[in-house]
């Protein structure tokens, strides 16, 4: 068994597929983000552009021909070895099946083949589900897990909680 696969995945045996997004996924990504009622919803154009320009560092989970989850990411221009995860979301009726963890591990493995060695993301302090998701992914990938402050609430133009930076890398110690 591949050690980088989530051990508690429950989507085995279904026809869930994981693939890079295409422009045709932009509309669904926007809808999934909007329906999450948690994520900052960017413009429809932003999702379409992301699917076009950052497909190589993003992933979609598709079930019965419909995108039900996505991860958008990019390689940091100043640190191309870092895969920065921008947004992760799974449709509410598909949660708890290991889909987000599988997307993140599959995406990391795909990017690792191109020289990525670590993953980073920002999470607000109230999003415990996301913190646990990334902790689980770090464990699955055999990476350390470290948190540090990044953006304060006053850095944002609108009402927004702080965003902490989470680093998944071999050379950081688990929290
Ligand atoms: C967060 C989110 C992407 C998780 O998707 P998911 O497919 O249900 O997650 P998974 O089933 O892959 O869970 C992976 C791990 O994270 C944990 N986890 C996921 N959501 C959790 C929650 N709400 N509370 C506690 N733990 C959670 C799971 O227990 C699992 O850990 P384990 O392997 O140790 O058992 C999904 O709930 C979502 O779309 N939320 C709204 C958008 C959001 O908050 N995105 C993240 C912002 S950075």
CSV table of C-alpha atoms and ligand atoms in Angstrom, one decimal:
chain,number,residue,atom,x,y,z
A,1,UNK,CA,0.0,0.0,0.0
A,2,UNK,CA,1.3,3.4,-0.8
A,3,UNK,CA,2.1,5.1,2.5
A,4,UNK,CA,1.1,8.5,1.2
A,5,UNK,CA,-2.5,7.5,0.9
A,6,UNK,CA,-4.9,8.5,3.7
A,7,UNK,CA,-5.4,5.4,5.9
A,8,UNK,CA,-9.0,6.1,6.9
A,9,UNK,CA,-10.2,6.8,3.4
A,10,UNK,CA,-13.8,5.6,2.9
A,11,UNK,CA,-14.1,6.5,-0.8
A,12,UNK,CA,-12.5,3.3,-1.9
A,13,UNK,CA,-14.8,1.3,-4.2
A,14,UNK,CA,-16.7,4.4,-5.4
A,15,UNK,CA,-16.1,6.0,-8.8
A,16,UNK,CA,-14.5,9.1,-7.3
A,17,UNK,CA,-11.7,10.3,-9.5
A,18,UNK,CA,-9.0,12.9,-8.9
A,19,UNK,CA,-7.6,15.0,-11.7
A,20,UNK,CA,-6.2,18.4,-12.5
A,21,UNK,CA,-9.0,21.0,-13.2
A,22,UNK,CA,-9.8,22.3,-16.6
A,23,UNK,CA,-11.5,25.6,-17.6
A,24,UNK,CA,-14.8,23.7,-17.7
A,25,UNK,CA,-14.5,23.2,-13.9
A,26,UNK,CA,-14.4,26.9,-13.1
A,27,UNK,CA,-18.1,27.3,-12.6
A,28,UNK,CA,-18.3,24.4,-10.2
A,29,UNK,CA,-15.3,25.5,-8.2
A,30,UNK,CA,-16.9,28.9,-7.7
A,31,UNK,CA,-20.2,27.2,-6.6
A,32,UNK,CA,-18.5,24.8,-4.2
A,33,UNK,CA,-16.6,27.8,-2.6
A,34,UNK,CA,-19.8,29.8,-2.4
A,35,UNK,CA,-21.8,26.9,-0.9
A,36,UNK,CA,-19.1,26.2,1.7
A,37,UNK,CA,-20.3,29.4,3.5
A,38,UNK,CA,-16.8,29.4,5.0
A,39,UNK,CA,-14.4,30.3,2.3
A,40,UNK,CA,-13.8,33.8,0.9
A,41,UNK,CA,-15.6,33.6,-2.4
A,42,UNK,CA,-13.6,35.0,-5.2
A,43,UNK,CA,-15.0,36.2,-8.6
A,44,UNK,CA,-16.1,33.6,-11.1
A,45,UNK,CA,-13.3,34.9,-13.3
A,46,UNK,CA,-10.7,34.0,-10.6
A,47,UNK,CA,-11.7,30.4,-10.6
A,48,UNK,CA,-11.8,30.1,-14.4
A,49,UNK,CA,-8.4,31.7,-14.6
A,50,UNK,CA,-7.0,29.5,-11.9
A,51,UNK,CA,-8.2,26.4,-13.7
A,52,UNK,CA,-6.5,27.6,-16.8
A,53,UNK,CA,-3.2,28.9,-15.4
A,54,UNK,CA,-2.7,26.9,-12.2
A,55,UNK,CA,-4.1,23.5,-13.2
A,56,UNK,CA,-0.8,21.8,-12.5
A,57,UNK,CA,-0.9,22.8,-8.9
A,58,UNK,CA,-4.6,22.2,-8.3
A,59,UNK,CA,-6.9,19.2,-8.2
A,60,UNK,CA,-10.5,18.3,-8.5
A,61,UNK,CA,-12.4,15.4,-7.0
A,62,UNK,CA,-15.1,14.2,-9.4
A,63,UNK,CA,-18.0,11.9,-8.5
A,64,UNK,CA,-20.4,10.6,-11.2
A,65,UNK,CA,-19.3,13.3,-13.6
A,66,UNK,CA,-19.6,16.2,-11.2
A,67,UNK,CA,-16.8,18.1,-9.4
A,68,UNK,CA,-17.5,17.7,-5.7
A,69,UNK,CA,-14.3,19.1,-4.2
A,70,UNK,CA,-11.3,21.0,-5.2
A,71,UNK,CA,-7.9,22.3,-4.0
A,72,UNK,CA,-6.3,25.3,-5.6
A,73,UNK,CA,-2.6,25.9,-5.1
A,74,UNK,CA,0.5,27.5,-6.6
A,75,UNK,CA,4.2,27.3,-6.2
A,76,UNK,CA,5.5,30.3,-4.3
A,77,UNK,CA,7.4,32.5,-6.8
A,78,UNK,CA,10.2,33.1,-4.2
A,79,UNK,CA,10.2,29.4,-3.1
A,80,UNK,CA,9.3,27.1,-6.0
A,81,UNK,CA,9.9,24.1,-3.7
A,82,UNK,CA,6.8,25.2,-1.7
A,83,UNK,CA,3.3,24.3,-2.7
A,84,UNK,CA,1.1,27.0,-1.3
A,85,UNK,CA,-2.5,25.8,-0.9
A,86,UNK,CA,-5.0,28.6,-1.5
A,87,UNK,CA,-8.4,27.0,-1.0
A,88,UNK,CA,-9.8,23.5,-0.1
A,89,UNK,CA,-13.5,22.7,-0.2
A,90,UNK,CA,-15.7,19.6,-0.5
A,91,UNK,CA,-19.4,19.6,-1.0
A,92,UNK,CA,-21.2,19.2,2.3
A,93,UNK,CA,-22.8,15.9,1.4
A,94,UNK,CA,-19.4,14.4,0.5
A,95,UNK,CA,-17.5,15.3,3.6
A,96,UNK,CA,-16.0,12.9,6.1
A,97,UNK,CA,-15.0,10.4,3.4
A,98,UNK,CA,-11.3,11.3,3.1
A,99,UNK,CA,-11.8,13.3,-0.1
A,100,UNK,CA,-10.0,16.5,1.0
A,101,UNK,CA,-7.1,14.5,2.5
A,102,UNK,CA,-6.8,12.4,-0.7
A,103,UNK,CA,-6.8,15.5,-2.9
A,104,UNK,CA,-4.0,17.1,-0.8
A,105,UNK,CA,-1.9,14.0,-0.8
A,106,UNK,CA,-2.4,13.3,-4.5
A,107,UNK,CA,-1.6,16.9,-5.4
A,108,UNK,CA,1.5,17.0,-3.2
A,109,UNK,CA,2.8,13.8,-4.8
A,110,UNK,CA,2.1,15.1,-8.3
A,111,UNK,CA,4.0,18.3,-7.5
A,112,UNK,CA,6.8,16.5,-5.6
A,113,UNK,CA,7.7,14.9,-8.9
A,114,UNK,CA,8.4,18.5,-10.2
A,115,UNK,CA,10.6,19.5,-7.2
A,116,UNK,CA,8.1,20.5,-4.5
A,117,UNK,CA,9.3,19.5,-1.1
A,118,UNK,CA,6.9,21.2,1.3
A,119,UNK,CA,3.3,22.4,1.6
A,120,UNK,CA,2.0,25.6,3.2
A,121,UNK,CA,-1.4,27.0,3.8
A,122,UNK,CA,-3.1,29.7,5.9
A,123,UNK,CA,-6.0,28.8,8.3
A,124,UNK,CA,-8.0,31.0,10.6
A,125,UNK,CA,-7.9,30.1,14.3
A,126,UNK,CA,-11.6,29.1,14.4
A,127,UNK,CA,-11.3,26.5,11.5
A,128,UNK,CA,-10.5,23.4,13.6
A,129,UNK,CA,-11.6,21.1,10.8
A,130,UNK,CA,-9.1,22.5,8.4
A,131,UNK,CA,-6.3,22.4,11.1
A,132,UNK,CA,-7.1,18.7,11.7
A,133,UNK,CA,-7.2,18.1,8.0
A,134,UNK,CA,-3.7,19.4,7.4
A,135,UNK,CA,-2.3,17.7,10.5
A,136,UNK,CA,-3.7,14.4,9.2
A,137,UNK,CA,-2.2,15.1,5.8
A,138,UNK,CA,1.2,15.9,7.3
A,139,UNK,CA,1.1,12.6,9.2
A,140,UNK,CA,0.2,10.7,6.1
A,141,UNK,CA,3.0,12.2,4.1
A,142,UNK,CA,5.5,11.8,6.9
A,143,UNK,CA,6.0,15.5,7.2
A,144,UNK,CA,6.4,17.7,10.3
A,145,UNK,CA,3.6,20.2,11.0
A,146,UNK,CA,4.3,23.8,12.3
A,147,UNK,CA,2.2,26.9,12.8
A,148,UNK,CA,3.3,30.5,12.9
A,149,UNK,CA,1.4,33.9,12.7
A,150,UNK,CA,1.1,35.4,9.3
A,151,UNK,CA,-1.7,37.9,8.8
A,152,UNK,CA,-3.4,39.9,11.6
A,153,UNK,CA,-7.1,40.9,11.4
A,154,UNK,CA,-6.1,44.5,10.8
A,155,UNK,CA,-4.2,43.5,7.6
A,156,UNK,CA,-7.5,42.9,5.8
A,157,UNK,CA,-9.7,45.5,4.3
A,158,UNK,CA,-12.9,43.8,5.6
A,159,UNK,CA,-13.9,41.9,8.7
A,160,UNK,CA,-11.6,38.9,8.7
A,161,UNK,CA,-10.1,36.7,11.4
A,162,UNK,CA,-6.2,36.4,11.5
A,163,UNK,CA,-4.7,33.8,9.2
A,164,UNK,CA,-1.9,31.6,10.6
A,165,UNK,CA,0.6,30.0,8.3
A,166,UNK,CA,0.8,26.2,8.5
A,167,UNK,CA,4.0,24.6,7.2
A,168,UNK,CA,4.2,20.9,6.3
A,169,UNK,CA,7.8,20.0,5.7
A,170,UNK,CA,10.4,17.4,6.6
A,171,UNK,CA,12.5,19.9,8.6
A,172,UNK,CA,9.8,21.2,10.9
A,173,UNK,CA,8.8,19.6,14.2
A,174,UNK,CA,5.2,18.4,14.8
A,175,UNK,CA,3.2,20.7,17.1
B,1,LIG,C1,-12.4,21.2,5.6
B,1,LIG,C2,-13.0,20.3,4.5
B,1,LIG,C3,-12.3,20.6,3.2
B,1,LIG,C4,-12.7,18.8,4.9
B,1,LIG,O1,-13.1,18.0,3.8
B,1,LIG,P1,-13.4,16.4,4.1
B,1,LIG,O2,-13.3,15.7,2.7
B,1,LIG,O3,-14.6,16.2,4.9
B,1,LIG,O4,-12.1,16.0,4.9
B,1,LIG,P2,-11.5,14.5,5.1
B,1,LIG,O5,-12.7,13.5,5.2
B,1,LIG,O6,-10.5,14.2,4.1
B,1,LIG,O7,-10.8,14.6,6.5
B,1,LIG,C5,-9.4,14.4,6.7
B,1,LIG,C6,-9.1,14.6,8.1
B,1,LIG,O8,-9.5,15.9,8.6
B,1,LIG,C7,-10.4,15.7,9.7
B,1,LIG,N1,-11.5,16.7,9.6
B,1,LIG,C8,-12.0,17.1,8.4
B,1,LIG,N2,-13.0,18.0,8.7
B,1,LIG,C9,-13.1,18.1,10.0
B,1,LIG,C10,-13.9,18.8,10.9
B,1,LIG,N3,-14.9,19.6,10.5
B,1,LIG,N4,-13.7,18.7,12.2
B,1,LIG,C11,-12.8,17.9,12.7
B,1,LIG,N5,-11.9,17.1,11.9
B,1,LIG,C12,-12.1,17.2,10.6
B,1,LIG,C13,-10.9,14.3,9.6
B,1,LIG,O9,-11.3,13.8,10.9
B,1,LIG,C14,-9.7,13.6,9.0
B,1,LIG,O10,-8.8,13.3,10.0
B,1,LIG,P3,-8.3,11.7,10.3
B,1,LIG,O11,-7.7,11.2,9.0
B,1,LIG,O12,-7.3,11.9,11.4
B,1,LIG,O13,-9.5,11.0,10.7
B,1,LIG,C15,-14.5,20.4,4.4
B,1,LIG,O14,-15.1,20.3,5.6
B,1,LIG,C16,-14.9,21.8,3.8
B,1,LIG,O15,-15.1,21.9,2.6
B,1,LIG,N6,-15.2,22.8,4.7
B,1,LIG,C17,-15.6,24.1,4.2
B,1,LIG,C18,-14.4,24.9,3.6
B,1,LIG,C19,-13.2,25.0,4.4
B,1,LIG,O16,-13.3,25.2,5.7
B,1,LIG,N7,-12.0,24.8,3.8
B,1,LIG,C20,-10.7,24.9,4.4
B,1,LIG,C21,-10.3,26.3,4.6
B,1,LIG,S1,-8.5,26.4,4.7
